[in-house]
Coordinates of C-alpha atoms in Angstrom, one line a residue:
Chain A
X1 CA 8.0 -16.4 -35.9
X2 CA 10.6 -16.0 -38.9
X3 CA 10.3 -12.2 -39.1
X4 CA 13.5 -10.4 -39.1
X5 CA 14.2 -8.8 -35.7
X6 CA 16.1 -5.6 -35.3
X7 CA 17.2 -3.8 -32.4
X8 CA 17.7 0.2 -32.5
X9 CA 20.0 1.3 -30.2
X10 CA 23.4 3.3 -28.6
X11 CA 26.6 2.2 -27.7
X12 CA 26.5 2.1 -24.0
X13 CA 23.0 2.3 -23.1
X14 CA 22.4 -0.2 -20.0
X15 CA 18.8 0.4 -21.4
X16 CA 19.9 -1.3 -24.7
X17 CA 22.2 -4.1 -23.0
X18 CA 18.7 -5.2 -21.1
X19 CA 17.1 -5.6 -24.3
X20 CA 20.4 -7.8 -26.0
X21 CA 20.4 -9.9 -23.4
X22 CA 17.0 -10.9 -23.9
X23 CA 17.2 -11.3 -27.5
X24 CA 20.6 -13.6 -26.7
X25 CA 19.4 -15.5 -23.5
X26 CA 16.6 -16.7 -26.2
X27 CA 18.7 -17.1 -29.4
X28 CA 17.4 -14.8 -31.2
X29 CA 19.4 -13.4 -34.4
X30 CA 19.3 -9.4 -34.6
X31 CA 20.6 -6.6 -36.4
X32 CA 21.6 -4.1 -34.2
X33 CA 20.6 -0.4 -35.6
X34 CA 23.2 1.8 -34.5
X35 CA 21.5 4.8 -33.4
X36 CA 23.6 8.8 -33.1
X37 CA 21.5 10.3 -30.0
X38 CA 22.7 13.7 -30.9
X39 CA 20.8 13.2 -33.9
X40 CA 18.2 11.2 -33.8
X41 CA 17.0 8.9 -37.6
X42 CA 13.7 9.3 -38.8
X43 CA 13.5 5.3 -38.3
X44 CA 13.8 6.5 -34.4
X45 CA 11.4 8.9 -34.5
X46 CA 9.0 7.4 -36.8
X47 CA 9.0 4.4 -34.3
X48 CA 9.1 5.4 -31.0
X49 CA 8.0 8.8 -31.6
X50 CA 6.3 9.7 -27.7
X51 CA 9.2 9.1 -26.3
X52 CA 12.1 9.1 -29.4
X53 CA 14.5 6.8 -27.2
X54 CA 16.2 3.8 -27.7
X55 CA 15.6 0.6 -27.2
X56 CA 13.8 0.2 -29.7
X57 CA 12.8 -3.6 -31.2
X58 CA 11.4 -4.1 -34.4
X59 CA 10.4 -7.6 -35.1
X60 CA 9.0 -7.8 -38.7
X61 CA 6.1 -5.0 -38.7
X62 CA 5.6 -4.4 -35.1
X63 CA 7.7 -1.9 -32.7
X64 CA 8.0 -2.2 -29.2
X65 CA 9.2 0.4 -27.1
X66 CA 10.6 0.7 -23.3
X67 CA 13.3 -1.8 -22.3
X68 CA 11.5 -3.5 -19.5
X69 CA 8.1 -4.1 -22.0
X70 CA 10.4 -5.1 -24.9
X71 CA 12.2 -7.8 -22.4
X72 CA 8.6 -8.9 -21.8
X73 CA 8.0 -9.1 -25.0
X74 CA 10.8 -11.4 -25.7
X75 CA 10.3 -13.8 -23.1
X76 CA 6.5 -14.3 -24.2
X77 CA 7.2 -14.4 -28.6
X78 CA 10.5 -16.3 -28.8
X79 CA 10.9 -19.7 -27.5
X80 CA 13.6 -21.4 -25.4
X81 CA 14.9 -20.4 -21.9
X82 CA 12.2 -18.4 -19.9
X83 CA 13.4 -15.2 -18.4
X84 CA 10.1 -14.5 -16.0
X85 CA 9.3 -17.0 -13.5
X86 CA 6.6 -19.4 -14.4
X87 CA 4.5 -18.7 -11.3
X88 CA 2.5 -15.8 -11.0
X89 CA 3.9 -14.5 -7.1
X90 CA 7.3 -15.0 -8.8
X91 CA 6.3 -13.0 -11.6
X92 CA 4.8 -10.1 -9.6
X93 CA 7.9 -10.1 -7.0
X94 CA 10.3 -10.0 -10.4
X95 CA 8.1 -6.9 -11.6
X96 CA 7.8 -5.7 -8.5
X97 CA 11.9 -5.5 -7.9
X98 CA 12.4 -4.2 -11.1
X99 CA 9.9 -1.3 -11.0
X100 CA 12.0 -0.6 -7.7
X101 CA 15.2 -0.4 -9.4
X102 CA 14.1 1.6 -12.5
X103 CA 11.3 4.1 -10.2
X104 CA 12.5 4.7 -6.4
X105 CA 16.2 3.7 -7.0
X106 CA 18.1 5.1 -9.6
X107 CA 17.2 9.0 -9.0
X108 CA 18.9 9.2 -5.7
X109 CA 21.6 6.9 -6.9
X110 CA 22.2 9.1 -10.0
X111 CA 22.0 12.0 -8.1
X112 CA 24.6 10.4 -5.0
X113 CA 27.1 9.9 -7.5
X114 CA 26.5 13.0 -10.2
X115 CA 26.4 15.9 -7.4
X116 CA 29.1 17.2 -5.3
X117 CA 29.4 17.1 -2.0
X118 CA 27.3 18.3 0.5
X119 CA 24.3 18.1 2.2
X120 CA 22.1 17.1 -0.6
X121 CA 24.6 14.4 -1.8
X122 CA 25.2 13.2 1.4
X123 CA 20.9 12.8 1.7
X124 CA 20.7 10.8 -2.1
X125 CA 23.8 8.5 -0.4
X126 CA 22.0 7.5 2.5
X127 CA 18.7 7.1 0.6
X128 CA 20.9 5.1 -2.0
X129 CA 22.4 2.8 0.9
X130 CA 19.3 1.9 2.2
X131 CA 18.0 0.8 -1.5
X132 CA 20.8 -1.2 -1.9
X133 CA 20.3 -2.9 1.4
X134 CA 17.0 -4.1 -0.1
X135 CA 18.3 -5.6 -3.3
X136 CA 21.3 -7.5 -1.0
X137 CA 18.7 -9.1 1.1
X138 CA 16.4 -10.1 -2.3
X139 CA 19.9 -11.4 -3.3
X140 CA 19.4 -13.7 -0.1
X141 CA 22.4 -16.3 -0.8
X142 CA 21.2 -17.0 -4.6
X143 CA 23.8 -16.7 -7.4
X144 CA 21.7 -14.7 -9.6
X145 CA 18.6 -12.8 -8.4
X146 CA 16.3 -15.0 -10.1
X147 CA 18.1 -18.5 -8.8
X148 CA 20.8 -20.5 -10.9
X149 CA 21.0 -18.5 -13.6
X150 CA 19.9 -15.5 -14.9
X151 CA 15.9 -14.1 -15.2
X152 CA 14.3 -10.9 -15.6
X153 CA 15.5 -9.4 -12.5
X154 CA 19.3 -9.7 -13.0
X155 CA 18.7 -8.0 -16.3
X156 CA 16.9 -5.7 -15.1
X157 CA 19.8 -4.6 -12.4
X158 CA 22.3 -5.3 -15.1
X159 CA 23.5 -1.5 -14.3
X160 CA 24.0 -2.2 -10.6
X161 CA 26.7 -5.2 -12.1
X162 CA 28.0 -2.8 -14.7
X163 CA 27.6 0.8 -15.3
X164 CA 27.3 1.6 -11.5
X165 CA 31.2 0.3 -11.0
X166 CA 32.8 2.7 -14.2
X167 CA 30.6 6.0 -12.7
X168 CA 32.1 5.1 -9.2
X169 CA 36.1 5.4 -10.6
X170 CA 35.3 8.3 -12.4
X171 CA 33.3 10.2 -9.9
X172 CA 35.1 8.9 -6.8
X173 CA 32.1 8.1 -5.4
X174 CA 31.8 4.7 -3.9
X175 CA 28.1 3.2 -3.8
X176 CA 28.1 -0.5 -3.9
X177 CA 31.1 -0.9 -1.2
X178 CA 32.1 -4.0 1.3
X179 CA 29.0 -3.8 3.4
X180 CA 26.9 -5.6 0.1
X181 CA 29.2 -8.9 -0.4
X182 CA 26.1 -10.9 -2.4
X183 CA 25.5 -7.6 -4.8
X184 CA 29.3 -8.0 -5.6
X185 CA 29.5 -11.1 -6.0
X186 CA 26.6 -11.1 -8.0
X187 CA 28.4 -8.6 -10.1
X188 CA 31.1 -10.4 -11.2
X189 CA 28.9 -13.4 -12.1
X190 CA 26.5 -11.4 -14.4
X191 CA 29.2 -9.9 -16.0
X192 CA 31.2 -13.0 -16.1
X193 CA 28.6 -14.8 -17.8
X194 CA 29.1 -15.9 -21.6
X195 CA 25.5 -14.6 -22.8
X196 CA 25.8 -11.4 -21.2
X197 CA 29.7 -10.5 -22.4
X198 CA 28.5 -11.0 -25.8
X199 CA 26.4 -7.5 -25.3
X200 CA 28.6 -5.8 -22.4
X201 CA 30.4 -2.7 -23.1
X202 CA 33.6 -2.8 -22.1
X203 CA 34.8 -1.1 -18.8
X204 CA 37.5 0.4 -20.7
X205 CA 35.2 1.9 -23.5
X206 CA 32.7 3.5 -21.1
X207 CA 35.0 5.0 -18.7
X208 CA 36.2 7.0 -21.8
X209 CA 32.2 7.8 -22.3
X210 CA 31.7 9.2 -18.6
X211 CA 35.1 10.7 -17.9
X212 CA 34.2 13.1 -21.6
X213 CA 30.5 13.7 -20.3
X214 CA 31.7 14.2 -16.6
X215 CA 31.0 17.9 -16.7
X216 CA 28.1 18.0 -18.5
X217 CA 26.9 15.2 -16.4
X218 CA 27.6 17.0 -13.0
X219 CA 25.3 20.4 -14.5
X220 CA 22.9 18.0 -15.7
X221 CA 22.3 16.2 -12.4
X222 CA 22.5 20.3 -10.7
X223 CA 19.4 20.2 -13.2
X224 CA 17.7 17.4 -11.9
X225 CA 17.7 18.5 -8.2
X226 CA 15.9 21.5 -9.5
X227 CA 12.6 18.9 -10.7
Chain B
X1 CA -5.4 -22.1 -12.0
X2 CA -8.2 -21.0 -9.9
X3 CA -9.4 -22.3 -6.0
X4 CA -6.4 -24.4 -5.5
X5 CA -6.6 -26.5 -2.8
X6 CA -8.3 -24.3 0.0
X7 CA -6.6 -21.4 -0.3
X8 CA -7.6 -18.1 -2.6
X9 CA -8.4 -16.0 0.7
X10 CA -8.0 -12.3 -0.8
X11 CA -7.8 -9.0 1.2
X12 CA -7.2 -5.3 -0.4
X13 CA -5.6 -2.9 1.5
X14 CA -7.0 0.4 -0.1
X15 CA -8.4 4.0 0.6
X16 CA -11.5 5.2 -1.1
X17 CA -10.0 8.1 -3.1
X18 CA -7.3 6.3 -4.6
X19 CA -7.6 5.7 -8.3
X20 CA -4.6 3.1 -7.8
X21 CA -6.6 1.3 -5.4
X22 CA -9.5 1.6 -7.8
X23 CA -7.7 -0.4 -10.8
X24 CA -7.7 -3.2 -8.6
X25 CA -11.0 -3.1 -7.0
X26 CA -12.2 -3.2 -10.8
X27 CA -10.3 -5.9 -11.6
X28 CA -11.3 -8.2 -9.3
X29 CA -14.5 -7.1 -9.9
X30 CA -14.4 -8.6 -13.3
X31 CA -12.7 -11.5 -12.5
X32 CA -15.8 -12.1 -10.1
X33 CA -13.7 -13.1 -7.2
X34 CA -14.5 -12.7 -3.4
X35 CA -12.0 -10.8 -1.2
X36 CA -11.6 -8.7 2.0
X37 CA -12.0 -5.1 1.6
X38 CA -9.8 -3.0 4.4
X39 CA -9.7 0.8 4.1
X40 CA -7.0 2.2 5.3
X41 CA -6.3 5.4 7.0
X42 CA -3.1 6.9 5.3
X43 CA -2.6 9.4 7.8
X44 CA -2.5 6.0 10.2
X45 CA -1.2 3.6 8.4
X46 CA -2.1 0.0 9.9
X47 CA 1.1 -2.5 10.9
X48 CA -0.6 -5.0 8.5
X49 CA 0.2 -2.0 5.4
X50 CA 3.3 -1.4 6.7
X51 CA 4.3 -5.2 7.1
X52 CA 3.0 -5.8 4.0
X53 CA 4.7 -2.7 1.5
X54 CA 7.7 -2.1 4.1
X55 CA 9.3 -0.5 1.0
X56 CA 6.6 2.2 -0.6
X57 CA 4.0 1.8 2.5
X58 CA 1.1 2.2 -0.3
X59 CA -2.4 1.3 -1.1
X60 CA -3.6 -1.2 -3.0
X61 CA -1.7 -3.7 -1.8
X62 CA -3.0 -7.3 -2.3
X63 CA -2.4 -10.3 0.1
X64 CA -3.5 -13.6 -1.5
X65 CA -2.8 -16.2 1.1
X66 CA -1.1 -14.1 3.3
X67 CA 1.7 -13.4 0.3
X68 CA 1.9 -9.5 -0.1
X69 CA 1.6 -8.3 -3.7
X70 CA 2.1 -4.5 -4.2
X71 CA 2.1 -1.7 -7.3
X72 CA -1.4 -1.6 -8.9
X73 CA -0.7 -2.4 -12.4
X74 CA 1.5 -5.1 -11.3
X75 CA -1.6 -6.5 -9.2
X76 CA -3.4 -6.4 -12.1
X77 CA -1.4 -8.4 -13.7
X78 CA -1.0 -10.9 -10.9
X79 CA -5.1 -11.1 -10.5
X80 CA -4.6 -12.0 -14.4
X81 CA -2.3 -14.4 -14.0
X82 CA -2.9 -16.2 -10.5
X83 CA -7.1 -16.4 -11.7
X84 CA -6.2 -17.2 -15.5
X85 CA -9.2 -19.7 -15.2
X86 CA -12.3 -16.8 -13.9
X87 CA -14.1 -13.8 -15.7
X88 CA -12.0 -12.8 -19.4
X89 CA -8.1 -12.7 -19.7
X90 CA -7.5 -9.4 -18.6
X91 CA -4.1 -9.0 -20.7
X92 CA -4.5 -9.8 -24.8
X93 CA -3.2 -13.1 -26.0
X94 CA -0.7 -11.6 -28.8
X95 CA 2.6 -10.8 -27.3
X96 CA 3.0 -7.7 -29.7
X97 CA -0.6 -6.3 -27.8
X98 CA 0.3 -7.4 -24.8
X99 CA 3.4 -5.2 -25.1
X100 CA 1.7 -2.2 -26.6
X101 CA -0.6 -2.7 -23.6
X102 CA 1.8 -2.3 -21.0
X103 CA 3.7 0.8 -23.3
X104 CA 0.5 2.3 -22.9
X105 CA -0.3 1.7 -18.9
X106 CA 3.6 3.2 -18.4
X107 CA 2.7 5.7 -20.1
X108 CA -0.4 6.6 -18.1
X109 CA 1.2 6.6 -15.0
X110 CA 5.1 8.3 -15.9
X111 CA 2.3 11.0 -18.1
X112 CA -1.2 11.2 -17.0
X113 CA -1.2 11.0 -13.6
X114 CA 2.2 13.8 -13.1
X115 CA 0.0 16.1 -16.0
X116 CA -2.5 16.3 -12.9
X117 CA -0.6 16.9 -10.0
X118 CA 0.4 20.6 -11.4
X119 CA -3.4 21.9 -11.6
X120 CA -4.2 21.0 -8.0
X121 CA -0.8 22.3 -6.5
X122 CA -1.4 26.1 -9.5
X123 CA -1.9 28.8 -7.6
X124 CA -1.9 31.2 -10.4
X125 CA -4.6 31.3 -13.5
X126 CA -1.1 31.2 -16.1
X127 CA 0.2 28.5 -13.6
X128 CA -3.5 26.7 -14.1
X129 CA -3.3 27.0 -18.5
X130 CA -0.3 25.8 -18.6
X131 CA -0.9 22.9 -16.7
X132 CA -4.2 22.1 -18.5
X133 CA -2.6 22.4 -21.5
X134 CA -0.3 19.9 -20.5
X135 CA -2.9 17.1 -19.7
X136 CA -4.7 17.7 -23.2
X137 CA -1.6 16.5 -24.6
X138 CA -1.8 13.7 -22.6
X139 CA -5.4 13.1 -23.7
X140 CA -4.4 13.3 -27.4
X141 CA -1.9 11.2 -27.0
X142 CA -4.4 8.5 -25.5
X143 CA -6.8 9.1 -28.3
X144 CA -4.6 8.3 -30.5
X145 CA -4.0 5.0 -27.8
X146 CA -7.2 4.2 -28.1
X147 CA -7.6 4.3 -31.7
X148 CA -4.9 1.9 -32.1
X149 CA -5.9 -0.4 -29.2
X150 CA -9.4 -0.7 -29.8
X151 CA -9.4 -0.9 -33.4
X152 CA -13.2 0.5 -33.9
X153 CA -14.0 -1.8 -31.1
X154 CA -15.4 -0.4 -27.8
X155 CA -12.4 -1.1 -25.3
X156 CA -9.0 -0.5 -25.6
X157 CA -9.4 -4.6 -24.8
X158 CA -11.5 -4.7 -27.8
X159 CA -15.3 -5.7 -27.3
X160 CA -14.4 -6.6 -23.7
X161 CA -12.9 -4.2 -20.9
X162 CA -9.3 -5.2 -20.5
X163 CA -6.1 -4.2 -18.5
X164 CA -5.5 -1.0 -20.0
X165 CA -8.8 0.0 -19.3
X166 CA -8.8 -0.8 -16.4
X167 CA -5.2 1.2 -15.7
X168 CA -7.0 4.0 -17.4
X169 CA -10.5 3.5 -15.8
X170 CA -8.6 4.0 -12.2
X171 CA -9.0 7.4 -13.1
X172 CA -12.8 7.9 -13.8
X173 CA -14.4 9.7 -11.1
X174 CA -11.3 11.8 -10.4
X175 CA -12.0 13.0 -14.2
X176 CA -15.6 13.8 -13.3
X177 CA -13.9 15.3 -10.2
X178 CA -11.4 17.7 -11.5
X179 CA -14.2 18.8 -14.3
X180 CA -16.4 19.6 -11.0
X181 CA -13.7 20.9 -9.3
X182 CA -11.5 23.2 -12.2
X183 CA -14.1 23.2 -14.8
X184 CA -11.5 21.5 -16.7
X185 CA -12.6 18.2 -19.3
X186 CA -10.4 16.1 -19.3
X187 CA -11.9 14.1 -22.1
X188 CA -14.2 16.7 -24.6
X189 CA -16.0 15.5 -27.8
X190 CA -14.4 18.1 -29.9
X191 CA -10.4 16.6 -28.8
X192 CA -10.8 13.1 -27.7
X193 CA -14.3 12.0 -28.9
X194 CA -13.5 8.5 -28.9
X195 CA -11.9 9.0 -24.9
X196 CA -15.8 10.4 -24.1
X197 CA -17.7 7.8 -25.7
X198 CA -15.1 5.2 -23.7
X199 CA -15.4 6.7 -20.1
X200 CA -19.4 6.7 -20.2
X201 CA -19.5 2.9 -21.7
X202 CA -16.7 1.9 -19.0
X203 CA -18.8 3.8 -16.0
X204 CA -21.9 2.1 -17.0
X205 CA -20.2 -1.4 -16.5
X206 CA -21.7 -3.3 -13.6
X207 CA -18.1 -4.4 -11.9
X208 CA -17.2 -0.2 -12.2
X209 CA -20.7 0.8 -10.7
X210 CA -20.2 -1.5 -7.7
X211 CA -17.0 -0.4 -6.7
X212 CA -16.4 3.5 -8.4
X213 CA -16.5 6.3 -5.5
X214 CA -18.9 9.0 -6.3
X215 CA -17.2 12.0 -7.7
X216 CA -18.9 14.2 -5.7
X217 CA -17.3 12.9 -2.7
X218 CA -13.7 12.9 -4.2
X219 CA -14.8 16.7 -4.3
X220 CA -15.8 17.1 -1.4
X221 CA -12.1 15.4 -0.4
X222 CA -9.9 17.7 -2.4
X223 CA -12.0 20.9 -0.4
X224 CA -11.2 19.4 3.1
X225 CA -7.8 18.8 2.1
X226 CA -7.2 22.3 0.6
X227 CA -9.0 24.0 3.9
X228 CA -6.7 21.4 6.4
X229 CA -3.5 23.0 4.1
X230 CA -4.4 26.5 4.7
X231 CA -5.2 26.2 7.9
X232 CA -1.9 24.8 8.6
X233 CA -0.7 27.7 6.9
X234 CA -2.5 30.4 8.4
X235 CA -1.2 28.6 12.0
X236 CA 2.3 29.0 10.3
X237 CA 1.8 32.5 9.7
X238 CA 0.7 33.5 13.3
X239 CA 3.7 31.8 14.4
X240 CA 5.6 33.8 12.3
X241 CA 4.5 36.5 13.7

């Protein structure tokens, strides 16, 4: 497929990073569409327009939407290195992980981090230790969550490696601490790895991100308790 | 890669009412293949669920050769994948309709089924509108799905039934069940005519028919459960008192 691939997205979005990786992992050339979120193109809108977020990739005529169908996608219309498993169980257990991370996981972990202390925190921390527990044991010993290098899964919990560690310093809020050695040491191997720097937002630049939107962040998770 | 080497035994761990459940009786009703039905009480949850979904504890949850596969759309998938060789591919062959596949089946389950969970729990007639406002919406929205999807064809799989029907089709005789049970269609001709014309072709297909509860019965469910619920509540009250 020689159509020209595009990529709309934001500076800082794990969501986007997830869909980078995929494009790189395969060799795929891209333009990257810099999207304002504040105020949103009519290319956004006109191609993602139920749920006017990014990612969104454009390869020649089509549009795909949502991060975890467009890394999907990816794996299944570009050749070289496959980022799903080949077998189906693998395949399901890879799906199944990541619809973990993105469904039961990252509310209470938000919310552990984002709201201040007291009971309700303290109730999203515990939930939030116990979901990390999980990942550590699917971790079991590997170097990457999907074996020797890096698969659908890893990219998928690319946050966990990344993002998670910058809202921790600015918060003060420690989540992924001593008690899960292989989830940091799987950290520092996906973020050490020369595909993914190539799309990684640096530590330095999205501390400056949080620590600006730190207010508005705490109201906003207030908000979410309320849902 | 189908009946390898004397294995393929199949069990469902399901409940009745659950259109979850249903998505992957269907499936594997299409894909002709044999398996162990087990109905599970989810007030009483069996060791065998809870060994098997420690995480959620949910229905469906497949175990093919005693290896646990859980989250209905992603059984789906698997049932695709694991019996590529029975019945019709499930999933498209194009990658691009593959994707707008699975776009669509998140969407019916982050949309759809949250649109409904408002106009069982509305205890006011405003409450009631505005929820049912909500899932029309949701039903335009899939129109317009299934307009794209089918491409004047019948399915959203085109001339044969396909994953996001069947995602969809999970949902059947609940929406025959909340019409019974709210007097509210889901699917009307003036809206979503292409949505009506789908649901009765997909109910009329012989793998639905053999495994779709009657809606009648789900009705009959949602009354017990809503008497149980006030019971509880009148008990509460006395208490209070």
């Amino acid at each position: 497929m020689d159509d020209p691939v595009k990529l709309i997205g934001a500076f800082g979005s794990p969501f986007v990073h997830r869909a980078e990786v995929a494009l790189r992992i395969k060799g795929v050339a891209y333009e990257f569409i810099h999207e304002n979120l504040d105020d949103k193109s009519d290319l956004l809108l006109a191609k993602n327009p139920i749920h006017k977020k990014v990612p969104v990739l454009l390869h020649g005529d089509r549009a795909i939407c949502e991060s975890l169908v467009i890394v999907e996608y990816v794996d299944e219309a570009f050749a070289g290195p496959p980022i799903l498993p080949a077998d189906p169980y693998g395949r399901a257990m890879a799906r199944f992980w990541a619809h973990f991370i993105d469904h039961k996981s990252s509310r209470p972990s938000w919310l552990a981090l984002w709201l201040d202390d007291g009971e309700e925190q303290k109730g999203f921390l515990k939930e939030t230790k116990e979901n990390l527990a999980l990942l550590e044991a699917q971790l079991e010993g590997k170097r990457f969550f999907a074996g020797d290098s890096i698969g659908y899964l890893d990219i998928v919990a690319s946050g966990l490696a990344h993002w998670i560690g910058v809202v921790e310093e600015v918060t003060g809020v420690s989540l992924v601490g001593d008690e899960y050695p292989a989830l940091r040491r799987w950290s520092k191997e996906y973020t050490s790895d020369e595909t993914v720097k190539q799309c990684l937002p640096s530590r330095e630049h999205l501390t400056t991100i949080f620590a600006g939107k730190k207010e508005k962040l705490k109201t906003a998770a207030r908000m979410m308790l309320q849902q | 890669m189908a009946g390898g080497g004397g294995g393929d035994e199949l069990k469902l761990l399901g409940m009745w009412a659950s259109p979850f459940a249903l998505r992957v009786r269907i499936a594997l009703s299409l894909k002709g293949l044999s398996y162990e039905y087990v109905e599970e009480d989810l007030k009483s949850k069996s060791e065998l669920l809870l060994s098997s979904n420690p995480v959620h504890k949910l229905v469906p949850v497949l175990i093919h050769d005693g290896k646990p596969v859980c989250e209905s759309r992603i059984i789906v998938e698997y049932i695709d994948e694991a019996f590529s060789g029975d019945g019709e591919s499930l999933l498209p062959a194009d990658p691009h309709d593959r994707a707008v596949a699975r776009f669509w089946a998140s969407y019916i389950d982050e949309k759809m089924f949250t649109a409904w969970m408002p106009i069982f729990a509305a205890k006011t007639e405003e409450e009631k509108a505005e929820a049912t406002n909500r899932t029309f919406e949701v039903a335009e929205t899939l129109e317009r799905a299934l307009r794209e999807c089918s491409r004047g064809k019948p399915f959203f799989g085109g001339d044969a039934v396909g994953y996001l029907d069947v995602v969809l089709g999970g949902f059947a005789a609940w929406v025959y069940a909340i019409e019974e049970l709210f007097g509210l269609k889901q699917f009307d001709a003036a809206r979503t005519p292409l949505l009506v014309a789908w649901l009765q072709r997909f109910v009329e297909l012989d793998a639905v028919k053999e495994v779709m509860p009657d809606s009648g019965s789900l009705v009959e469910l949602h009354k017990a459960r809503q008497a149980q619920a006030a019971a509880a509540a009148d008990d509460d009250d006395d208490e209070a008192n």
